[in-house]
């Protein structure tokens, strides 16, 4: 056997791990990305400012409404107490109405599921009355006097 000496590549090679200088194109891309990120950050900062302004506006309107309602209650204590009493009464009426409505639903479940006519009849019969009753209870509850902590409410 003759030993021929062929040039074989070395088993281990040397790898250069030092950072290479960026090409002008890579540097331009990096600068563009940095510019876009700064624009996004500026837009988010502006959006946060606008949201803060919006929250302040909503809080201001809510405080104004609460102040006016408090003034109305102070100027009309007897009417506010009457609204509380009426709201409690209508609340009981609403509870009874809900009871009869749910009973009707449970008794006619299959008819309501199968027939569009029956469903429409049900909605026509209960829907408007329920919506109006709910609205009345909410208005009366808002106008009613809420008892101060530790102070019993005088019902005249």
JSON list of C-alpha atoms in Angstrom, two decimals:
[
{"chain": "A", "resi": 1, "resn": "UNK", "atom": "CA", "xyz": [0.00, 0.00, 0.00]},
{"chain": "A", "resi": 2, "resn": "UNK", "atom": "CA", "xyz": [1.32, 3.24, -0.97]},
{"chain": "A", "resi": 3, "resn": "UNK", "atom": "CA", "xyz": [0.56, 6.24, 1.01]},
{"chain": "A", "resi": 4, "resn": "UNK", "atom": "CA", "xyz": [-0.41, 9.07, -1.11]},
{"chain": "A", "resi": 5, "resn": "UNK", "atom": "CA", "xyz": [-0.46, 12.41, 0.40]},
{"chain": "A", "resi": 6, "resn": "UNK", "atom": "CA", "xyz": [-3.62, 14.14, -0.71]},
{"chain": "A", "resi": 7, "resn": "UNK", "atom": "CA", "xyz": [-4.37, 17.60, 0.53]},
{"chain": "A", "resi": 8, "resn": "UNK", "atom": "CA", "xyz": [-7.24, 17.16, 2.90]},
{"chain": "A", "resi": 9, "resn": "UNK", "atom": "CA", "xyz": [-9.01, 20.04, 4.53]},
{"chain": "A", "resi": 10, "resn": "UNK", "atom": "CA", "xyz": [-8.21, 20.36, 8.21]},
{"chain": "A", "resi": 11, "resn": "UNK", "atom": "CA", "xyz": [-10.63, 18.77, 10.61]},
{"chain": "A", "resi": 12, "resn": "UNK", "atom": "CA", "xyz": [-10.99, 21.92, 12.69]},
{"chain": "A", "resi": 13, "resn": "UNK", "atom": "CA", "xyz": [-11.25, 25.38, 11.25]},
{"chain": "A", "resi": 14, "resn": "UNK", "atom": "CA", "xyz": [-10.88, 28.77, 12.75]},
{"chain": "A", "resi": 15, "resn": "UNK", "atom": "CA", "xyz": [-14.03, 30.91, 13.10]},
{"chain": "A", "resi": 16, "resn": "UNK", "atom": "CA", "xyz": [-13.85, 34.66, 13.35]},
{"chain": "A", "resi": 17, "resn": "UNK", "atom": "CA", "xyz": [-16.27, 35.85, 16.05]},
{"chain": "A", "resi": 18, "resn": "UNK", "atom": "CA", "xyz": [-15.28, 39.47, 16.14]},
{"chain": "A", "resi": 19, "resn": "UNK", "atom": "CA", "xyz": [-18.02, 41.89, 15.07]},
{"chain": "A", "resi": 20, "resn": "UNK", "atom": "CA", "xyz": [-17.77, 42.83, 11.48]},
{"chain": "A", "resi": 21, "resn": "UNK", "atom": "CA", "xyz": [-18.39, 46.39, 10.47]},
{"chain": "A", "resi": 22, "resn": "UNK", "atom": "CA", "xyz": [-21.97, 46.93, 9.26]},
{"chain": "A", "resi": 23, "resn": "UNK", "atom": "CA", "xyz": [-22.57, 47.44, 5.68]},
{"chain": "A", "resi": 24, "resn": "UNK", "atom": "CA", "xyz": [-24.09, 50.81, 4.77]},
{"chain": "A", "resi": 25, "resn": "UNK", "atom": "CA", "xyz": [-27.36, 49.09, 3.83]},
{"chain": "A", "resi": 26, "resn": "UNK", "atom": "CA", "xyz": [-27.65, 47.28, 7.17]},
{"chain": "A", "resi": 27, "resn": "UNK", "atom": "CA", "xyz": [-26.92, 50.53, 9.02]},
{"chain": "A", "resi": 28, "resn": "UNK", "atom": "CA", "xyz": [-29.63, 52.35, 7.02]},
{"chain": "A", "resi": 29, "resn": "UNK", "atom": "CA", "xyz": [-32.16, 49.63, 7.83]},
{"chain": "A", "resi": 30, "resn": "UNK", "atom": "CA", "xyz": [-31.27, 49.81, 11.51]},
{"chain": "A", "resi": 31, "resn": "UNK", "atom": "CA", "xyz": [-31.69, 53.61, 11.51]},
{"chain": "A", "resi": 32, "resn": "UNK", "atom": "CA", "xyz": [-35.06, 53.30, 9.75]},
{"chain": "A", "resi": 33, "resn": "UNK", "atom": "CA", "xyz": [-36.27, 50.78, 12.34]},
{"chain": "A", "resi": 34, "resn": "UNK", "atom": "CA", "xyz": [-35.10, 53.05, 15.14]},
{"chain": "A", "resi": 35, "resn": "UNK", "atom": "CA", "xyz": [-36.93, 56.01, 13.58]},
{"chain": "A", "resi": 36, "resn": "UNK", "atom": "CA", "xyz": [-40.14, 53.95, 13.24]},
{"chain": "A", "resi": 37, "resn": "UNK", "atom": "CA", "xyz": [-39.93, 52.78, 16.85]},
{"chain": "A", "resi": 38, "resn": "UNK", "atom": "CA", "xyz": [-39.54, 56.39, 18.01]},
{"chain": "A", "resi": 39, "resn": "UNK", "atom": "CA", "xyz": [-42.58, 57.40, 15.94]},
{"chain": "A", "resi": 40, "resn": "UNK", "atom": "CA", "xyz": [-44.62, 54.57, 17.46]},
{"chain": "A", "resi": 41, "resn": "UNK", "atom": "CA", "xyz": [-43.55, 55.64, 20.94]},
{"chain": "A", "resi": 42, "resn": "UNK", "atom": "CA", "xyz": [-44.49, 59.25, 20.24]},
{"chain": "A", "resi": 43, "resn": "UNK", "atom": "CA", "xyz": [-47.90, 58.16, 18.88]},
{"chain": "A", "resi": 44, "resn": "UNK", "atom": "CA", "xyz": [-48.53, 56.03, 21.98]},
{"chain": "A", "resi": 45, "resn": "UNK", "atom": "CA", "xyz": [-47.57, 58.93, 24.22]},
{"chain": "A", "resi": 46, "resn": "UNK", "atom": "CA", "xyz": [-50.03, 61.18, 22.37]},
{"chain": "A", "resi": 47, "resn": "UNK", "atom": "CA", "xyz": [-52.74, 58.52, 22.58]},
{"chain": "A", "resi": 48, "resn": "UNK", "atom": "CA", "xyz": [-52.18, 58.24, 26.35]},
{"chain": "A", "resi": 49, "resn": "UNK", "atom": "CA", "xyz": [-52.48, 62.01, 26.70]},
{"chain": "A", "resi": 50, "resn": "UNK", "atom": "CA", "xyz": [-55.75, 62.00, 24.76]},
{"chain": "A", "resi": 51, "resn": "UNK", "atom": "CA", "xyz": [-57.12, 59.14, 26.89]},
{"chain": "A", "resi": 52, "resn": "UNK", "atom": "CA", "xyz": [-56.23, 61.05, 30.06]},
{"chain": "A", "resi": 53, "resn": "UNK", "atom": "CA", "xyz": [-58.04, 64.12, 28.74]},
{"chain": "A", "resi": 54, "resn": "UNK", "atom": "CA", "xyz": [-61.07, 61.99, 27.87]},
{"chain": "A", "resi": 55, "resn": "UNK", "atom": "CA", "xyz": [-61.16, 60.43, 31.33]},
{"chain": "A", "resi": 56, "resn": "UNK", "atom": "CA", "xyz": [-60.87, 63.86, 32.92]},
{"chain": "A", "resi": 57, "resn": "UNK", "atom": "CA", "xyz": [-63.75, 65.15, 30.79]},
{"chain": "A", "resi": 58, "resn": "UNK", "atom": "CA", "xyz": [-65.95, 62.18, 31.68]},
{"chain": "A", "resi": 59, "resn": "UNK", "atom": "CA", "xyz": [-65.11, 62.49, 35.37]},
{"chain": "A", "resi": 60, "resn": "UNK", "atom": "CA", "xyz": [-65.86, 66.20, 35.26]},
{"chain": "A", "resi": 61, "resn": "UNK", "atom": "CA", "xyz": [-69.27, 65.60, 33.66]},
{"chain": "A", "resi": 62, "resn": "UNK", "atom": "CA", "xyz": [-70.02, 62.84, 36.18]},
{"chain": "A", "resi": 63, "resn": "UNK", "atom": "CA", "xyz": [-69.07, 65.09, 39.12]},
{"chain": "A", "resi": 64, "resn": "UNK", "atom": "CA", "xyz": [-71.20, 67.91, 37.70]},
{"chain": "A", "resi": 65, "resn": "UNK", "atom": "CA", "xyz": [-74.20, 65.58, 37.35]},
{"chain": "A", "resi": 66, "resn": "UNK", "atom": "CA", "xyz": [-73.72, 64.26, 40.89]},
{"chain": "A", "resi": 67, "resn": "UNK", "atom": "CA", "xyz": [-73.47, 67.80, 42.26]},
{"chain": "A", "resi": 68, "resn": "UNK", "atom": "CA", "xyz": [-76.65, 68.88, 40.47]},
{"chain": "A", "resi": 69, "resn": "UNK", "atom": "CA", "xyz": [-78.48, 65.78, 41.64]},
{"chain": "A", "resi": 70, "resn": "UNK", "atom": "CA", "xyz": [-77.31, 66.40, 45.22]},
{"chain": "A", "resi": 71, "resn": "UNK", "atom": "CA", "xyz": [-78.53, 70.00, 45.01]},
{"chain": "A", "resi": 72, "resn": "UNK", "atom": "CA", "xyz": [-81.89, 68.85, 43.67]},
{"chain": "A", "resi": 73, "resn": "UNK", "atom": "CA", "xyz": [-82.22, 66.32, 46.50]},
{"chain": "A", "resi": 74, "resn": "UNK", "atom": "CA", "xyz": [-81.33, 68.98, 49.09]},
{"chain": "A", "resi": 75, "resn": "UNK", "atom": "CA", "xyz": [-83.85, 71.41, 47.60]},
{"chain": "A", "resi": 76, "resn": "UNK", "atom": "CA", "xyz": [-86.59, 68.74, 47.38]},
{"chain": "A", "resi": 77, "resn": "UNK", "atom": "CA", "xyz": [-86.08, 66.36, 50.31]},
{"chain": "A", "resi": 78, "resn": "UNK", "atom": "CA", "xyz": [-89.75, 65.39, 50.55]},
{"chain": "A", "resi": 79, "resn": "UNK", "atom": "CA", "xyz": [-89.97, 64.63, 46.81]},
{"chain": "A", "resi": 80, "resn": "UNK", "atom": "CA", "xyz": [-86.70, 62.70, 46.98]},
{"chain": "A", "resi": 81, "resn": "UNK", "atom": "CA", "xyz": [-88.11, 60.54, 49.80]},
{"chain": "A", "resi": 82, "resn": "UNK", "atom": "CA", "xyz": [-91.29, 60.02, 47.77]},
{"chain": "A", "resi": 83, "resn": "UNK", "atom": "CA", "xyz": [-89.18, 58.92, 44.80]},
{"chain": "A", "resi": 84, "resn": "UNK", "atom": "CA", "xyz": [-87.41, 56.40, 47.06]},
{"chain": "A", "resi": 85, "resn": "UNK", "atom": "CA", "xyz": [-90.72, 55.00, 48.23]},
{"chain": "A", "resi": 86, "resn": "UNK", "atom": "CA", "xyz": [-92.04, 54.83, 44.66]},
{"chain": "A", "resi": 87, "resn": "UNK", "atom": "CA", "xyz": [-88.83, 53.18, 43.44]},
{"chain": "A", "resi": 88, "resn": "UNK", "atom": "CA", "xyz": [-89.12, 50.52, 46.15]},
{"chain": "A", "resi": 89, "resn": "UNK", "atom": "CA", "xyz": [-92.76, 49.88, 45.22]},
{"chain": "A", "resi": 90, "resn": "UNK", "atom": "CA", "xyz": [-91.99, 49.68, 41.51]},
{"chain": "A", "resi": 91, "resn": "UNK", "atom": "CA", "xyz": [-89.06, 47.41, 42.35]},
{"chain": "A", "resi": 92, "resn": "UNK", "atom": "CA", "xyz": [-91.49, 44.96, 43.95]},
{"chain": "A", "resi": 93, "resn": "UNK", "atom": "CA", "xyz": [-93.81, 45.31, 40.92]},
{"chain": "A", "resi": 94, "resn": "UNK", "atom": "CA", "xyz": [-90.84, 44.65, 38.65]},
{"chain": "A", "resi": 95, "resn": "UNK", "atom": "CA", "xyz": [-89.95, 41.53, 40.65]},
{"chain": "A", "resi": 96, "resn": "UNK", "atom": "CA", "xyz": [-93.51, 40.22, 40.35]},
{"chain": "A", "resi": 97, "resn": "UNK", "atom": "CA", "xyz": [-93.53, 41.05, 36.63]},
{"chain": "A", "resi": 98, "resn": "UNK", "atom": "CA", "xyz": [-90.25, 39.16, 36.16]},
{"chain": "A", "resi": 99, "resn": "UNK", "atom": "CA", "xyz": [-91.71, 36.22, 38.02]},
{"chain": "A", "resi": 100, "resn": "UNK", "atom": "CA", "xyz": [-94.76, 36.04, 35.77]},
{"chain": "A", "resi": 101, "resn": "UNK", "atom": "CA", "xyz": [-92.64, 36.56, 32.66]},
{"chain": "A", "resi": 102, "resn": "UNK", "atom": "CA", "xyz": [-90.21, 33.75, 33.55]},
{"chain": "A", "resi": 103, "resn": "UNK", "atom": "CA", "xyz": [-93.13, 31.48, 34.45]},
{"chain": "A", "resi": 104, "resn": "UNK", "atom": "CA", "xyz": [-94.63, 32.18, 31.01]},
{"chain": "A", "resi": 105, "resn": "UNK", "atom": "CA", "xyz": [-91.29, 31.42, 29.34]},
{"chain": "A", "resi": 106, "resn": "UNK", "atom": "CA", "xyz": [-90.86, 28.15, 31.20]},
{"chain": "A", "resi": 107, "resn": "UNK", "atom": "CA", "xyz": [-94.42, 27.01, 30.50]},
{"chain": "A", "resi": 108, "resn": "UNK", "atom": "CA", "xyz": [-94.21, 27.82, 26.78]},
{"chain": "A", "resi": 109, "resn": "UNK", "atom": "CA", "xyz": [-90.58, 27.02, 26.13]},
{"chain": "A", "resi": 110, "resn": "UNK", "atom": "CA", "xyz": [-91.18, 24.71, 23.18]},
{"chain": "A", "resi": 111, "resn": "UNK", "atom": "CA", "xyz": [-93.73, 27.02, 21.53]},
{"chain": "A", "resi": 112, "resn": "UNK", "atom": "CA", "xyz": [-91.31, 29.94, 21.83]},
{"chain": "A", "resi": 113, "resn": "UNK", "atom": "CA", "xyz": [-88.48, 27.91, 20.34]},
{"chain": "A", "resi": 114, "resn": "UNK", "atom": "CA", "xyz": [-90.48, 26.44, 17.49]},
{"chain": "A", "resi": 115, "resn": "UNK", "atom": "CA", "xyz": [-92.79, 29.24, 16.44]},
{"chain": "A", "resi": 116, "resn": "UNK", "atom": "CA", "xyz": [-91.67, 32.69, 15.41]},
{"chain": "A", "resi": 117, "resn": "UNK", "atom": "CA", "xyz": [-95.24, 33.93, 15.79]},
{"chain": "A", "resi": 118, "resn": "UNK", "atom": "CA", "xyz": [-95.33, 32.88, 19.45]},
{"chain": "A", "resi": 119, "resn": "UNK", "atom": "CA", "xyz": [-91.98, 34.49, 20.13]},
{"chain": "A", "resi": 120, "resn": "UNK", "atom": "CA", "xyz": [-93.09, 37.75, 18.51]},
{"chain": "A", "resi": 121, "resn": "UNK", "atom": "CA", "xyz": [-96.30, 37.69, 20.55]},
{"chain": "A", "resi": 122, "resn": "UNK", "atom": "CA", "xyz": [-94.33, 37.14, 23.72]},
{"chain": "A", "resi": 123, "resn": "UNK", "atom": "CA", "xyz": [-91.89, 39.97, 22.97]},
{"chain": "A", "resi": 124, "resn": "UNK", "atom": "CA", "xyz": [-94.75, 42.32, 22.02]},
{"chain": "A", "resi": 125, "resn": "UNK", "atom": "CA", "xyz": [-96.60, 41.50, 25.22]},
{"chain": "A", "resi": 126, "resn": "UNK", "atom": "CA", "xyz": [-93.71, 41.70, 27.69]},
{"chain": "A", "resi": 127, "resn": "UNK", "atom": "CA", "xyz": [-90.90, 43.67, 26.02]},
{"chain": "A", "resi": 128, "resn": "UNK", "atom": "CA", "xyz": [-92.16, 47.28, 25.99]},
{"chain": "A", "resi": 129, "resn": "UNK", "atom": "CA", "xyz": [-93.72, 47.03, 29.43]},
{"chain": "A", "resi": 130, "resn": "UNK", "atom": "CA", "xyz": [-90.53, 45.57, 30.89]},
{"chain": "A", "resi": 131, "resn": "UNK", "atom": "CA", "xyz": [-88.32, 48.21, 29.23]},
{"chain": "A", "resi": 132, "resn": "UNK", "atom": "CA", "xyz": [-90.49, 51.10, 30.42]},
{"chain": "A", "resi": 133, "resn": "UNK", "atom": "CA", "xyz": [-90.81, 49.71, 33.92]},
{"chain": "A", "resi": 134, "resn": "UNK", "atom": "CA", "xyz": [-87.05, 49.27, 34.13]},
{"chain": "A", "resi": 135, "resn": "UNK", "atom": "CA", "xyz": [-86.50, 52.87, 32.96]},
{"chain": "A", "resi": 136, "resn": "UNK", "atom": "CA", "xyz": [-88.95, 54.22, 35.54]},
{"chain": "A", "resi": 137, "resn": "UNK", "atom": "CA", "xyz": [-87.30, 52.29, 38.36]},
{"chain": "A", "resi": 138, "resn": "UNK", "atom": "CA", "xyz": [-83.88, 53.63, 37.35]},
{"chain": "A", "resi": 139, "resn": "UNK", "atom": "CA", "xyz": [-85.01, 57.26, 37.18]},
{"chain": "A", "resi": 140, "resn": "UNK", "atom": "CA", "xyz": [-86.82, 57.08, 40.49]},
{"chain": "A", "resi": 141, "resn": "UNK", "atom": "CA", "xyz": [-83.84, 55.40, 42.13]},
{"chain": "A", "resi": 142, "resn": "UNK", "atom": "CA", "xyz": [-81.53, 58.16, 40.87]},
{"chain": "A", "resi": 143, "resn": "UNK", "atom": "CA", "xyz": [-83.82, 60.90, 42.13]},
{"chain": "A", "resi": 144, "resn": "UNK", "atom": "CA", "xyz": [-84.46, 59.27, 45.47]},
{"chain": "A", "resi": 145, "resn": "UNK", "atom": "CA", "xyz": [-82.69, 60.38, 48.59]},
{"chain": "A", "resi": 146, "resn": "UNK", "atom": "CA", "xyz": [-80.03, 57.98, 49.76]},
{"chain": "A", "resi": 147, "resn": "UNK", "atom": "CA", "xyz": [-79.79, 57.84, 53.52]},
{"chain": "A", "resi": 148, "resn": "UNK", "atom": "CA", "xyz": [-76.67, 59.33, 55.05]},
{"chain": "A", "resi": 149, "resn": "UNK", "atom": "CA", "xyz": [-74.50, 56.87, 57.00]},
{"chain": "A", "resi": 150, "resn": "UNK", "atom": "CA", "xyz": [-75.60, 56.72, 60.62]},
{"chain": "A", "resi": 151, "resn": "UNK", "atom": "CA", "xyz": [-78.61, 58.96, 59.93]},
{"chain": "A", "resi": 152, "resn": "UNK", "atom": "CA", "xyz": [-82.04, 57.30, 59.76]},
{"chain": "A", "resi": 153, "resn": "UNK", "atom": "CA", "xyz": [-84.13, 58.24, 56.77]},
{"chain": "A", "resi": 154, "resn": "UNK", "atom": "CA", "xyz": [-87.37, 60.05, 57.53]},
{"chain": "A", "resi": 155, "resn": "UNK", "atom": "CA", "xyz": [-90.24, 58.62, 55.49]},
{"chain": "A", "resi": 156, "resn": "UNK", "atom": "CA", "xyz": [-93.11, 61.06, 55.50]}
]
